[in-house]
Short mmCIF file of C-alpha atoms and ligand atoms in Angstrom, two decimals:
data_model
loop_
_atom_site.label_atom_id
_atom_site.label_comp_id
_atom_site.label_asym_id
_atom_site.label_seq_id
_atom_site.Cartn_x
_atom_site.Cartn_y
_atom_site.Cartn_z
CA UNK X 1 -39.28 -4.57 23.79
CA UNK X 2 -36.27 -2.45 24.21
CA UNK X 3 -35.19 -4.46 27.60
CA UNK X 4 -35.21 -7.69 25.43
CA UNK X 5 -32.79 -6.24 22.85
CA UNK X 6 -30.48 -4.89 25.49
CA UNK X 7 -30.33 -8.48 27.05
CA UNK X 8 -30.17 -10.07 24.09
CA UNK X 9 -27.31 -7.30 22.91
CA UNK X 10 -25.46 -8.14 26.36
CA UNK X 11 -25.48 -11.77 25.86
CA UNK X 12 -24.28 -12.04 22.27
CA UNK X 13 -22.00 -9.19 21.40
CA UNK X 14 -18.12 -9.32 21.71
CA UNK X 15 -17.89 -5.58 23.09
CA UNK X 16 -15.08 -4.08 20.76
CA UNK X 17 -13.94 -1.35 22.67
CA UNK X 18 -13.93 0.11 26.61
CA UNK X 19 -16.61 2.50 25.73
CA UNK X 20 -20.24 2.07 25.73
CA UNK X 21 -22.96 1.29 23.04
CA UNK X 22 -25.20 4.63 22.81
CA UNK X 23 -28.15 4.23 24.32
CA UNK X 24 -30.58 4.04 22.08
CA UNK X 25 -31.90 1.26 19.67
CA UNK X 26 -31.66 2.93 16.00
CA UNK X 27 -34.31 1.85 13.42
CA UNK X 28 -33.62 4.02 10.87
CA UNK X 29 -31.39 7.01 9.55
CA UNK X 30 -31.81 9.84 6.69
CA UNK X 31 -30.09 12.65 6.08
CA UNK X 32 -28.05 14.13 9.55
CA UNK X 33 -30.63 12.39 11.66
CA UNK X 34 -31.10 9.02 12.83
CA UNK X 35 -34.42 7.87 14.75
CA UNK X 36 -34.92 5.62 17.92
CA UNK X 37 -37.39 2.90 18.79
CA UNK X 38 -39.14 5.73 20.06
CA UNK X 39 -39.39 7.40 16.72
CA UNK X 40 -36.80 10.11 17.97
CA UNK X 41 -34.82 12.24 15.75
CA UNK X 42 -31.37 12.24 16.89
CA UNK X 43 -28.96 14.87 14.49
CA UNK X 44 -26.41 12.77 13.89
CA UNK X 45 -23.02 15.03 14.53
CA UNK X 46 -20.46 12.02 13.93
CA UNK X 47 -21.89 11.14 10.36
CA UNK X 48 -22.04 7.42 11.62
CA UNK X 49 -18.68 6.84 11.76
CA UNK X 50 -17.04 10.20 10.34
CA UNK X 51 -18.26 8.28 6.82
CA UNK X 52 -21.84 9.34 6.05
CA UNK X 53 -20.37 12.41 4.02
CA UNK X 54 -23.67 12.71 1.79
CA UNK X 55 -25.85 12.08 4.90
CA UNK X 56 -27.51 8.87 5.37
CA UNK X 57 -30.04 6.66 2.82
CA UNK X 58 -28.96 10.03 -0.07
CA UNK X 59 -30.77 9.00 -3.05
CA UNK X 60 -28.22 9.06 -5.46
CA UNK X 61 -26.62 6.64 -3.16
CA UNK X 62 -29.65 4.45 -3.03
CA UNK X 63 -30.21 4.19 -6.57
CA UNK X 64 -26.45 3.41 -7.20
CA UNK X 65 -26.44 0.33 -4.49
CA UNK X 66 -30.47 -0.57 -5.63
CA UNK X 67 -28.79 -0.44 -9.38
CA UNK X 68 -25.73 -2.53 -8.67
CA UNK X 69 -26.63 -4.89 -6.44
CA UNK X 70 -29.41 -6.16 -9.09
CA UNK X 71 -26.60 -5.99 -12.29
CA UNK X 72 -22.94 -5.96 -11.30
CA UNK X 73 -22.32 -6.59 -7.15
CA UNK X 74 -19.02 -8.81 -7.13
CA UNK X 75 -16.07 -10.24 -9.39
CA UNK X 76 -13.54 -12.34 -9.61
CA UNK X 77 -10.24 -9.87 -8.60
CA UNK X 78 -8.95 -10.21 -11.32
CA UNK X 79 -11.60 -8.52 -13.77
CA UNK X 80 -12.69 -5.40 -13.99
CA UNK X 81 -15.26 -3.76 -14.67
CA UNK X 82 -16.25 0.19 -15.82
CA UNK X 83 -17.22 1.29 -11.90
CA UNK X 84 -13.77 0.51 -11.14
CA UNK X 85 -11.56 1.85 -14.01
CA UNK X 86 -14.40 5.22 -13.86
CA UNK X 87 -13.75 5.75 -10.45
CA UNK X 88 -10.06 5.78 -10.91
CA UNK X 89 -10.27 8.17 -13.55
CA UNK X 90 -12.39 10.23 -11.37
CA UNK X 91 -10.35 9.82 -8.18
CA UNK X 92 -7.42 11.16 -10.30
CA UNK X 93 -8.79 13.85 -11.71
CA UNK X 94 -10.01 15.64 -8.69
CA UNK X 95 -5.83 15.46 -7.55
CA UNK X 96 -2.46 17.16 -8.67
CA UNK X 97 0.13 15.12 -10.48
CA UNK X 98 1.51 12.96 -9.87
CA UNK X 99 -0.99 11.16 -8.36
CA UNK X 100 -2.32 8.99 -10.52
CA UNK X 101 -2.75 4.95 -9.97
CA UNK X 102 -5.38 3.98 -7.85
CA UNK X 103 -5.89 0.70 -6.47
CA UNK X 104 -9.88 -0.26 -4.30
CA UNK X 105 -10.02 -1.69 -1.36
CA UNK X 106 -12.53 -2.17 1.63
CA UNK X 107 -11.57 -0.45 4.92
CA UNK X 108 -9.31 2.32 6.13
CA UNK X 109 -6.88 -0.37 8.20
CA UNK X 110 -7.03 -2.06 4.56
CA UNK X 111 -5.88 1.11 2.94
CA UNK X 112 -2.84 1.31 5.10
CA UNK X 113 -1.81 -2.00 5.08
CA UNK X 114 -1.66 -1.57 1.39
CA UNK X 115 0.38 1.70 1.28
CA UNK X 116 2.98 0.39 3.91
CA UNK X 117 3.56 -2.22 2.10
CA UNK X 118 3.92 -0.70 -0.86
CA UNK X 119 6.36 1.86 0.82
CA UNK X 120 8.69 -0.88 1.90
CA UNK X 121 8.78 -2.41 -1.10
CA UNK X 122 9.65 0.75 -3.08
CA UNK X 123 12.18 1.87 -0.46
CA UNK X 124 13.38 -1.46 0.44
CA UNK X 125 13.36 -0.06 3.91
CA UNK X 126 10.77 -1.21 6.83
CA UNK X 127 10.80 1.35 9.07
CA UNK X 128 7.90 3.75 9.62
CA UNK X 129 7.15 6.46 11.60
CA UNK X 130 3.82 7.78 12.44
CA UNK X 131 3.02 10.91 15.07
CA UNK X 132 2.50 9.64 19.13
CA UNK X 133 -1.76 10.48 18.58
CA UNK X 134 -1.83 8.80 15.21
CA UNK X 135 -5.00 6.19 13.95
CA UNK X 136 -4.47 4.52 11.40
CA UNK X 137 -6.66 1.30 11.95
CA UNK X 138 -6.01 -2.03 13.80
CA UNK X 139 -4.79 -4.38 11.40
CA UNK X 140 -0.90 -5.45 11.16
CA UNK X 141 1.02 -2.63 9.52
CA UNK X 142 -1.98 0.02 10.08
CA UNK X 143 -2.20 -0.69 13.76
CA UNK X 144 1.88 -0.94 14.62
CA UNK X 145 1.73 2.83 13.21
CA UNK X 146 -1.24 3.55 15.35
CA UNK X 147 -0.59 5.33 19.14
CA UNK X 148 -3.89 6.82 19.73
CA UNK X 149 -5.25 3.46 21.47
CA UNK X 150 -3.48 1.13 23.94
CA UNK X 151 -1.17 -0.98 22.12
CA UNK X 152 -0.54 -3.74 25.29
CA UNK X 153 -1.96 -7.27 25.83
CA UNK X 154 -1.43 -8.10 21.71
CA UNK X 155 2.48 -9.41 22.18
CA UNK X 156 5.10 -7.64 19.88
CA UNK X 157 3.96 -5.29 17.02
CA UNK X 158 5.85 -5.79 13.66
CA UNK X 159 9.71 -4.24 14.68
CA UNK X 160 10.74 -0.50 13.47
CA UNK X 161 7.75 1.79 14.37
CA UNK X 162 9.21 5.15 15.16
CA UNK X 163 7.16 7.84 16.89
CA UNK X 164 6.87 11.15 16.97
CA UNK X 165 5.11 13.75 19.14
CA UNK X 166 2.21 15.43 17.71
CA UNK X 167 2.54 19.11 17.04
CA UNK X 168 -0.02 20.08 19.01
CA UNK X 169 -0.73 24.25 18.60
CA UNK X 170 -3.17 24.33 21.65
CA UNK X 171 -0.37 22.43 24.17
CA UNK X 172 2.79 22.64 22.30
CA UNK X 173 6.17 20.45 23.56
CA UNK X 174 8.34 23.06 22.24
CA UNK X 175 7.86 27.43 22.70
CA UNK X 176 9.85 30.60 22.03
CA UNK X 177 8.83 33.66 23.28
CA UNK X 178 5.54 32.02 24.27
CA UNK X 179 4.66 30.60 21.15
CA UNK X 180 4.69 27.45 19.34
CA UNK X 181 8.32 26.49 17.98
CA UNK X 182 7.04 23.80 16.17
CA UNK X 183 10.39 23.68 13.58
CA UNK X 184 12.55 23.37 16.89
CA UNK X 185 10.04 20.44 17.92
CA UNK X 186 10.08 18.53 14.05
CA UNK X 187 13.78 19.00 14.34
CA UNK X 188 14.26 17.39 18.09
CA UNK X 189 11.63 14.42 16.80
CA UNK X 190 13.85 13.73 13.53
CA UNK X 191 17.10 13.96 15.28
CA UNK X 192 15.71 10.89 17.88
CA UNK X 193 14.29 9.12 14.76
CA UNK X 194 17.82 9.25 13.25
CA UNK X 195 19.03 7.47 16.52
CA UNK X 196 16.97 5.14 16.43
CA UNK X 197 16.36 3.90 13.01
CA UNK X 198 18.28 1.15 12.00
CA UNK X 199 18.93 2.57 8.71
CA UNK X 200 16.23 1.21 6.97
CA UNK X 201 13.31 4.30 7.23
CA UNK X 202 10.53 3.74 4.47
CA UNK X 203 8.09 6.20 5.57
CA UNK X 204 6.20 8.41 7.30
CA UNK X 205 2.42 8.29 7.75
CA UNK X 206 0.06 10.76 8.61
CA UNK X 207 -3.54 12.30 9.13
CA UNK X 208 -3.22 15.93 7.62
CA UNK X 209 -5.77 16.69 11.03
CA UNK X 210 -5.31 13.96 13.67
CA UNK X 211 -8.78 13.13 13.97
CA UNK X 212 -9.03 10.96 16.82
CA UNK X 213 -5.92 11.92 18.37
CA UNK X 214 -8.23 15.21 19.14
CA UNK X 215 -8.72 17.26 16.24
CA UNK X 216 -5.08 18.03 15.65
CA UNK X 217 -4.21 20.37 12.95
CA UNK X 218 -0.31 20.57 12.67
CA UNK X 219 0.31 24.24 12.42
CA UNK X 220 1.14 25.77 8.30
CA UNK X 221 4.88 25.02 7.42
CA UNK X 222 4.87 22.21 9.21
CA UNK X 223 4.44 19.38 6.70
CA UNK X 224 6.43 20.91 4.09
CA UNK X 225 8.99 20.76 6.33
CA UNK X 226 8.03 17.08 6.94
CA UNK X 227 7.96 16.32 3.33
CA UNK X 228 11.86 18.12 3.57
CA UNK X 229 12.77 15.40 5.97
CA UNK X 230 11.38 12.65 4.39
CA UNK X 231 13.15 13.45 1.30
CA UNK X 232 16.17 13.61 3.26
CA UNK X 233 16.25 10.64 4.54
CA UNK X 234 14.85 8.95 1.07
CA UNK X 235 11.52 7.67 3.07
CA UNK X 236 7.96 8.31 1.45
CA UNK X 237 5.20 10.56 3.09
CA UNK X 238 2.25 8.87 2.88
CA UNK X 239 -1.69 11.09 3.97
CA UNK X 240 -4.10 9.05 5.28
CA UNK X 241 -7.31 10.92 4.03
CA UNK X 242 -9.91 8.67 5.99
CA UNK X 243 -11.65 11.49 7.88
CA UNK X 244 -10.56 14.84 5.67
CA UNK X 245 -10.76 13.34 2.45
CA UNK X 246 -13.56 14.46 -0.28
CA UNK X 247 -14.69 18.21 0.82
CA UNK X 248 -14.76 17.54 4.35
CA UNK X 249 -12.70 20.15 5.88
CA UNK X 250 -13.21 22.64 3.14
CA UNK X 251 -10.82 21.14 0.15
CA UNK X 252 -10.95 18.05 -1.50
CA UNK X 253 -7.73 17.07 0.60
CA UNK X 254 -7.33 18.74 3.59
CA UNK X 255 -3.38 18.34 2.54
CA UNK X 256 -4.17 21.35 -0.41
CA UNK X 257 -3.91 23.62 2.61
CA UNK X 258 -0.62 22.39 3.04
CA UNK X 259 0.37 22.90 -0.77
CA UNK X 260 2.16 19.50 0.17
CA UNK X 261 2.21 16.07 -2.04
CA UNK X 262 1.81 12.70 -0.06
CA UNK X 263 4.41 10.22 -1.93
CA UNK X 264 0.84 7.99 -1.62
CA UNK X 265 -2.53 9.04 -0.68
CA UNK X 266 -5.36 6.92 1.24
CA UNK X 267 -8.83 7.20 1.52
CA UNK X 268 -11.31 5.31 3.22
CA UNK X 269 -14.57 6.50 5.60
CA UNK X 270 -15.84 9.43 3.44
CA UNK X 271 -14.98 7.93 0.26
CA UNK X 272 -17.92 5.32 0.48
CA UNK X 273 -20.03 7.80 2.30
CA UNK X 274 -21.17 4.66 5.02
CA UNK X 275 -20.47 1.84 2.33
CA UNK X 276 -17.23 0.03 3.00
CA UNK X 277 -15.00 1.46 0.20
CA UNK X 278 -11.35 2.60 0.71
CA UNK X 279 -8.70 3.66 -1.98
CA UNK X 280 -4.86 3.23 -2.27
CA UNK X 281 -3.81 6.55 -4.79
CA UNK X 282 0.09 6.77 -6.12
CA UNK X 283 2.53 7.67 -8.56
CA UNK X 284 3.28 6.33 -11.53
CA UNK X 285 6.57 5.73 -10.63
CA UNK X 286 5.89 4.21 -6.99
CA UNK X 287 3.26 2.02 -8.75
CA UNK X 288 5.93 0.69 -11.82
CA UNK X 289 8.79 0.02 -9.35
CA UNK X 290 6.58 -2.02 -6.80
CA UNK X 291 4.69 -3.79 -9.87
CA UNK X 292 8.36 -5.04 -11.61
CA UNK X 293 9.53 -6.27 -7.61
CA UNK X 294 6.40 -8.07 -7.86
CA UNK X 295 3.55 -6.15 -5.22
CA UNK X 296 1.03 -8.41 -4.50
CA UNK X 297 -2.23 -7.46 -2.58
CA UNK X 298 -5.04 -9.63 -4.23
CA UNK X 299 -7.90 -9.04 -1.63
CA UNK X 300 -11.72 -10.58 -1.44
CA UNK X 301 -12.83 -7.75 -2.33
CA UNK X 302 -10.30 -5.27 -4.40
CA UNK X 303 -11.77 -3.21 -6.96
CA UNK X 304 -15.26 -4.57 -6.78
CA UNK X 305 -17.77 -3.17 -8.73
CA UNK X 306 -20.51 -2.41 -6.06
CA UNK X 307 -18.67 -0.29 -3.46
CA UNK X 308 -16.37 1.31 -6.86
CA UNK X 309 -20.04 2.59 -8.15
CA UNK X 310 -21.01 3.93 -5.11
CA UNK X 311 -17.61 6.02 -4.76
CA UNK X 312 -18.53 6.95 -8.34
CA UNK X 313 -21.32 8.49 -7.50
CA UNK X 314 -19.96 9.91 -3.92
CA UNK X 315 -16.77 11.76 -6.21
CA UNK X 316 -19.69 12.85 -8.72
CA UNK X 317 -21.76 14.26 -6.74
CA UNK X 318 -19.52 16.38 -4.55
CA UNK X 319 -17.85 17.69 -7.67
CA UNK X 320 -21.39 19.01 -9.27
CA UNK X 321 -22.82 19.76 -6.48
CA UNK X 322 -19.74 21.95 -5.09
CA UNK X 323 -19.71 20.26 -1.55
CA UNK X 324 -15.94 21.97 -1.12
CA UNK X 325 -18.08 25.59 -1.01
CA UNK X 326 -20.86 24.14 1.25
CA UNK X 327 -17.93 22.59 3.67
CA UNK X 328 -16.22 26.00 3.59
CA UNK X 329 -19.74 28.05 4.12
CA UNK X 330 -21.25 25.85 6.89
CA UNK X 331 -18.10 25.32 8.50
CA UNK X 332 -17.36 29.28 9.20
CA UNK X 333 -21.20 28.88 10.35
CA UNK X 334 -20.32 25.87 12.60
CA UNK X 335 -16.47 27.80 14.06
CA UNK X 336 -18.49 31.17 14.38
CA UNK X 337 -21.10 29.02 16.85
CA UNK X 338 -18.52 27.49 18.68
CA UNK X 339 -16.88 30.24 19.24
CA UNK X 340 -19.74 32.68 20.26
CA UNK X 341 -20.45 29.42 23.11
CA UNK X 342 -16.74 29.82 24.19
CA UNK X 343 -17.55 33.33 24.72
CA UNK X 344 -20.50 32.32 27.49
CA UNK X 345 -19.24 28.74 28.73
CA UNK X 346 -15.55 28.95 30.52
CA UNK X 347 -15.14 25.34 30.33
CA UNK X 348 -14.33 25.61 26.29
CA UNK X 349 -10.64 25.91 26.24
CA UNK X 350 -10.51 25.74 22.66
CA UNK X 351 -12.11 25.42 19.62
CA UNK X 352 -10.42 24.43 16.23
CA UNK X 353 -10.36 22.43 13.43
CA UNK X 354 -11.76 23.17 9.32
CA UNK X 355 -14.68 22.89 7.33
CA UNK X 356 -17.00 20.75 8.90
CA UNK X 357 -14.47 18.72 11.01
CA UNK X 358 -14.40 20.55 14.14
CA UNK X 359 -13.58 19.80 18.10
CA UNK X 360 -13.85 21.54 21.43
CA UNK X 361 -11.45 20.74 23.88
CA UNK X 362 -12.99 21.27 27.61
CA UNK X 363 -10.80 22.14 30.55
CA UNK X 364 -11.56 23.02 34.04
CA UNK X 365 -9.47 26.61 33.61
CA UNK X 366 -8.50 28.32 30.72
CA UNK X 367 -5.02 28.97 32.06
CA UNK X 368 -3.51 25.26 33.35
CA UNK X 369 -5.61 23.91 30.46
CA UNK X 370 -6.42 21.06 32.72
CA UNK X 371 -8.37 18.66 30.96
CA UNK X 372 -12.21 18.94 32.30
CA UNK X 373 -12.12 15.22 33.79
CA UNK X 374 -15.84 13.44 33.26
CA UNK X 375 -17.38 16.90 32.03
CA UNK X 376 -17.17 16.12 28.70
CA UNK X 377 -19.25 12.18 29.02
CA UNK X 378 -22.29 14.28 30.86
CA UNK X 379 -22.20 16.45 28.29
CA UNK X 380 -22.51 13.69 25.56
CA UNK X 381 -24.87 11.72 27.47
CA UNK X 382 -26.97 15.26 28.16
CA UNK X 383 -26.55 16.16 24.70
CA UNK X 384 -28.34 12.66 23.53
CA UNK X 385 -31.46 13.31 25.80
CA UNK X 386 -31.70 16.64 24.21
CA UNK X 387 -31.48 14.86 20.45
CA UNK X 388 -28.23 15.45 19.56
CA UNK X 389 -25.01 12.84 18.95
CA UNK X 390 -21.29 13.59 18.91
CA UNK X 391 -18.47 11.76 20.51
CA UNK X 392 -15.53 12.22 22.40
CA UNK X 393 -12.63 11.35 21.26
CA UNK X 394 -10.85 8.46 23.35
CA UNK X 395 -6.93 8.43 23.25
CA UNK X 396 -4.76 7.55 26.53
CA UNK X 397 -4.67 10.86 28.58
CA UNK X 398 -7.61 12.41 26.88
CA UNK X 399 -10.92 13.02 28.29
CA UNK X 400 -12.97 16.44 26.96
CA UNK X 401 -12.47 16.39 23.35
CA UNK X 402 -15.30 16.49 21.25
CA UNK X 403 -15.33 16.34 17.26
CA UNK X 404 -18.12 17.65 15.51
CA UNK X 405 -18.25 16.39 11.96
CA UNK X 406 -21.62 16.49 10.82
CA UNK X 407 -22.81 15.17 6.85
CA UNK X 408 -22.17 17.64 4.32
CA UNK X 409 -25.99 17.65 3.97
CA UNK X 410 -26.37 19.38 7.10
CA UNK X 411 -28.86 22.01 6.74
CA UNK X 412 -28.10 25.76 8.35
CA UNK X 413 -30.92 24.85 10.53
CA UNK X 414 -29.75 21.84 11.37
CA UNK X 415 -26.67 22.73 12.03
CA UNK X 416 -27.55 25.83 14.33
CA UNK X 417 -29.96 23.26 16.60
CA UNK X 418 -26.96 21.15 17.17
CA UNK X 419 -24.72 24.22 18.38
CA UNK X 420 -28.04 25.17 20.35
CA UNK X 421 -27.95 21.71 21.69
CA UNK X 422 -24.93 21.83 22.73
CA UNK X 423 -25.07 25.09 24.68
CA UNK X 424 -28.07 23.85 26.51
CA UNK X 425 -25.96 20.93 27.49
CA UNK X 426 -23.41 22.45 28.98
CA UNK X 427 -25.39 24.84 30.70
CA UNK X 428 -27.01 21.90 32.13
CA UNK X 429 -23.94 20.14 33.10
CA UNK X 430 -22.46 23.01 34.62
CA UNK X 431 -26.08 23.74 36.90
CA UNK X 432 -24.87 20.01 37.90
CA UNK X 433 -21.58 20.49 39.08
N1 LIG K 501 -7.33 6.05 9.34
C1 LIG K 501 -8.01 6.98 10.01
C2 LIG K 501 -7.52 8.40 9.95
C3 LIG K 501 -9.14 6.65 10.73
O1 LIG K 501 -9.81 7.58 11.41
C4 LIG K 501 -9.57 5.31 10.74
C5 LIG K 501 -10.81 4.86 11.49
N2 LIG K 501 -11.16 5.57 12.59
C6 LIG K 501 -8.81 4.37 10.05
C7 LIG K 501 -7.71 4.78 9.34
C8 LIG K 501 -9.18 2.91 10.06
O2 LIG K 501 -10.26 2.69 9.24
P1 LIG K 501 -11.10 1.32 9.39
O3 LIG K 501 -11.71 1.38 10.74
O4 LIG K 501 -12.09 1.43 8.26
O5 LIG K 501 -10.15 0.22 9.21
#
C-alpha cells in the first residue's frame, strides 16, 4: 500500500524544495501528535509548519471551521462581515498603540507583500533592507527581502534590497574584550546601507527571532537601536510575527521583550493555528496616508469570513486560556531539558531561543564551533524512528540547527518524551560515528 503511494507521490509531485518528504504517510493528526499508516504516534515538534499553535484538529477550532463553512465561508472583498471586523477588534486589543488597523490576508509571503507595499507608498521610498538570514516568504517583495534560501536561477529580484548581517550572539561578526559588540556591528551595517542606498530607503523588515535563519535572537538593545536608525533615516520598521506571534515565545509578540514598536506588524503561521490566515496590523496614520495615495491590495481572499473566525477563536482562546503563562512555564521546562542534555552530549554547542521556540545548534567542538556536518540529518531521521519530529533548519552554510517549537498544547509529559527522544537520538548517533 505504502510503496504505491510513494510511486504514485514520485510521479506526480513538483518537489518544492532540495529536501526530502518525511518518511512517513500521515493519516491523521490531534493534539502534538500526528499518526502514520502504521497507526504510529509521531509528537509533532514543528507544529506542522511552526502554525499548529493550539495543536492539531483543537475543538474549538473544529467547531469554528464545522460552524462557518455551513453559514458564512466566502465573500465578495468588498463586504464584510462580523468575523472580520471582531477579529480586528481583537487583534488590536491584545497590542500597544498605535497599532490599530488591521487588514486579512492568506499567507505569510501575502502578509509581506502587503506591508512593503504599503511602506513604499507611505515613504515614497523603495528601498528595503532585511538581515543576511532573513525569511520572509517567496513571493515578489517578500522573497527579494528574503536571504535565508538561494536566491539564483529566478533572473533579477525587484532593485534596492539592502542587507544586513544578522547579529548573531552565539558567532558574532563584531567583539570587544571577547564579547559581542553588537552596537559596533548595527553601526558598520548602517554605515554600508547609507552607501549604498540610493536615497530612497522605505524600510526595514524583520523577524524579532530569525526563525529559519537558525533561531536567532538579536541580543536586548539591539532593536531599539534599530528602530533609532530607522527613524533616522525616515524608513519604517516593519516585525514579521509569522513564527513568534500569539504566545509563542512567551509574550504575545516576541517584540514586547524588546519594549520596541514595529511602524507595521505581520502575522501569519500561528495566527490561523494550521488554517491559512495572515494579518497586515498598522497605524492609523500609516493606514490614512496610504488610503488618500490610493493603496490598493484587493485579494481573492482578503478579509474572508472563514479563516477571520477561526483567528477569532485562535486570539480568544489564548487570551482566556492564558497560553502566554503556559509558553513561559513549559518553555523554562523545555530550556532546562536542553540544557541538562548539553551537559551529557558535547556535540550541543548551544542552546537558545524563548518560550516554546527553541533550537540547538550542533558542532563537532565546543571551541571552533564547527558546524557538526550530517550529524544533525541522522539525528532527525533517528529521532523519527524513535516517534519524534523536528526539523533542521536549511539556510546556505547551515547544517546542525534544530528548532523545537512544539503546540502550545504540549503536555509536560509530552514535552519531557520529546527531550527524552532526543537524548536517545543522539546517543545513538554518536554510538554511530
Ligand atoms: N515570514 C516568516 C518569518 C516565515 O517563517 C514564513 C514561512 N516560513 C513566511 C514569512 C512566509 O509565509 P508563507 O509560507 O505562509 O508565505
Amino acid at each position: 500500500m505504502t510503496d504505491e503511494f510513494w510511486s504514485t507521490a514520485r510521479d506526480r509531485l513538483i518537489r518544492y524544495a532540495a529536501n526530502d518528504f518525511v518518511p512517513a504517510v500521515i493519516e491523521r493528526a490531534a493534539g502534538a501528535e500526528v499518526f502514520d499508516s502504521d497507526g504510529r504516534a509521531i509528537l509533532d515538534f514543528t507544529s506542522g509548519q511552526m502554525s499548529a499553535l493550539l495543536g492539531h484538529s483543537h475543538p474549538e477550532i473544529v467547531e469554528t471551521v464545522s460552524r462557518s463553512i455551513a453559514t458564512l465561508d466566502h465573500l465578495f472583498s468588498w463586504m464584510l462581515s462580523r468575523p472580520v471586523v471582531d477579529l480586528a477588534e481583537a487583534l488590536v486589543a491584545s497590542l500597544p498603540a498605535p497599532l490599530s488597523k488591521v487588514m486579512l490576508l492568506s499567507t505569510g509571503g501575502e502578509s509581506n507583500e502587503a506591508a512593503i507595499r504599503m511602506a513604499k507608498l507611505f515613504t515614497g521610498g523603495h528601498e528595503v533592507v532585511a538581515f543576511d538570514q532573513s525569511y520572509h516568504g517567496v513571493t515578489h517583495a517578500s522573497g527579494a527581502a528574503t536571504f535565508a534560501i538561494r536566491r539564483a536561477g529566478y533572473g533579477p529580484v525587484a532593485p534596492g534590497n539592502l542587507v544586513v548581517p544578522t547579529p548573531n550572539p552565539y558567532r558574532p561578526l563584531f567583539t570587544r574584550d571577547g564579547r559581542h559588540d553588537w552596537q559596533a556591528e548595527l553601526d558598520h551595517a548602517f554605515a554600508m546601507v547609507d552607501r549604498q542606498s540610493v536615497g530612497s530607503l522605505a524600510a526595514f523588515i524583520a523577524e524579532p527571532i530569525l526563525s529559519t535563519g537558525g533561531i536567532i535572537e538579536p541580543p536586548p538593545g539591539y532593536f531599539a537601536a534599530l528602530k533609532r536608525k530607522c527613524e533616522e533615516r525616515g524608513m519604517l520598521l516593519i516585525f514579521d510575527e509569522a513564527q513568534t506571534g500569539l504566545c509563542r515565545t512567551g509574550d504575545w509578540y516576541a517584540f514586547q521583550r524588546d519594549g520596541v514598536r514595529p511602524d507595521i506588524l505581520t502575522l501569519s503561521k500561528t495566527l490561523g493555528a494550521g488554517m491559512p490566515l495572515s494579518a497586515v496590523i498598522t497605524t492609523d496614520e500609516i493606514e490614512q496616508v496610504c488610503h488618500e495615495r490610493g493603496f490598493y491590495f484587493g485579494t481573492t481572499h482578503v478579509n474572508d469570513p472563514l479563516a477571520a473566525a477561526v483567528g477569532l477563536t485562535v486570539v480568544t482562546v489564548l487570551a482566556r486560556d492564558r497560553y502566554d503563562e503556559t509558553a513561559r512555564r513549559l518553555g523554562g521546562r523545555l530550556r532546562d531539558g536542553l540544557l541538562e542534555l548539553q551537559t551529557r552530549h558535547e556535540v550541543i554547542g548551544d542552546v537558545r531561543g524563548r518560550g516554546l521556540l527553541q533550537g540547538i545548534e550542533l558542532v563537532t567542538d565546543r571551541t571552533s564551533k564547527q558546524p557538526a556536518g550530517d550529524v544533525g540529518a541522522k539525528v532527525t531521521a533517528r529521532c523519527l524512528d524513535l516517534g519524534l519530529h523536528l526539523n533542521i533548519v536549511q539556510f546556505p552554510g547551515s547544517s546542525s540547527i534544530f528548532r523545537m517549537a512544539p503546540p502550545l498544547t504540549i503536555t509536560d509529559a509530552e514535552l519531557d518524551r520529546g527531550l527524552a527522544i532526543l537524548d536517545q537520538a543522539l546517543t545513538d548517533t554518536a554510538h554511530q560515528a
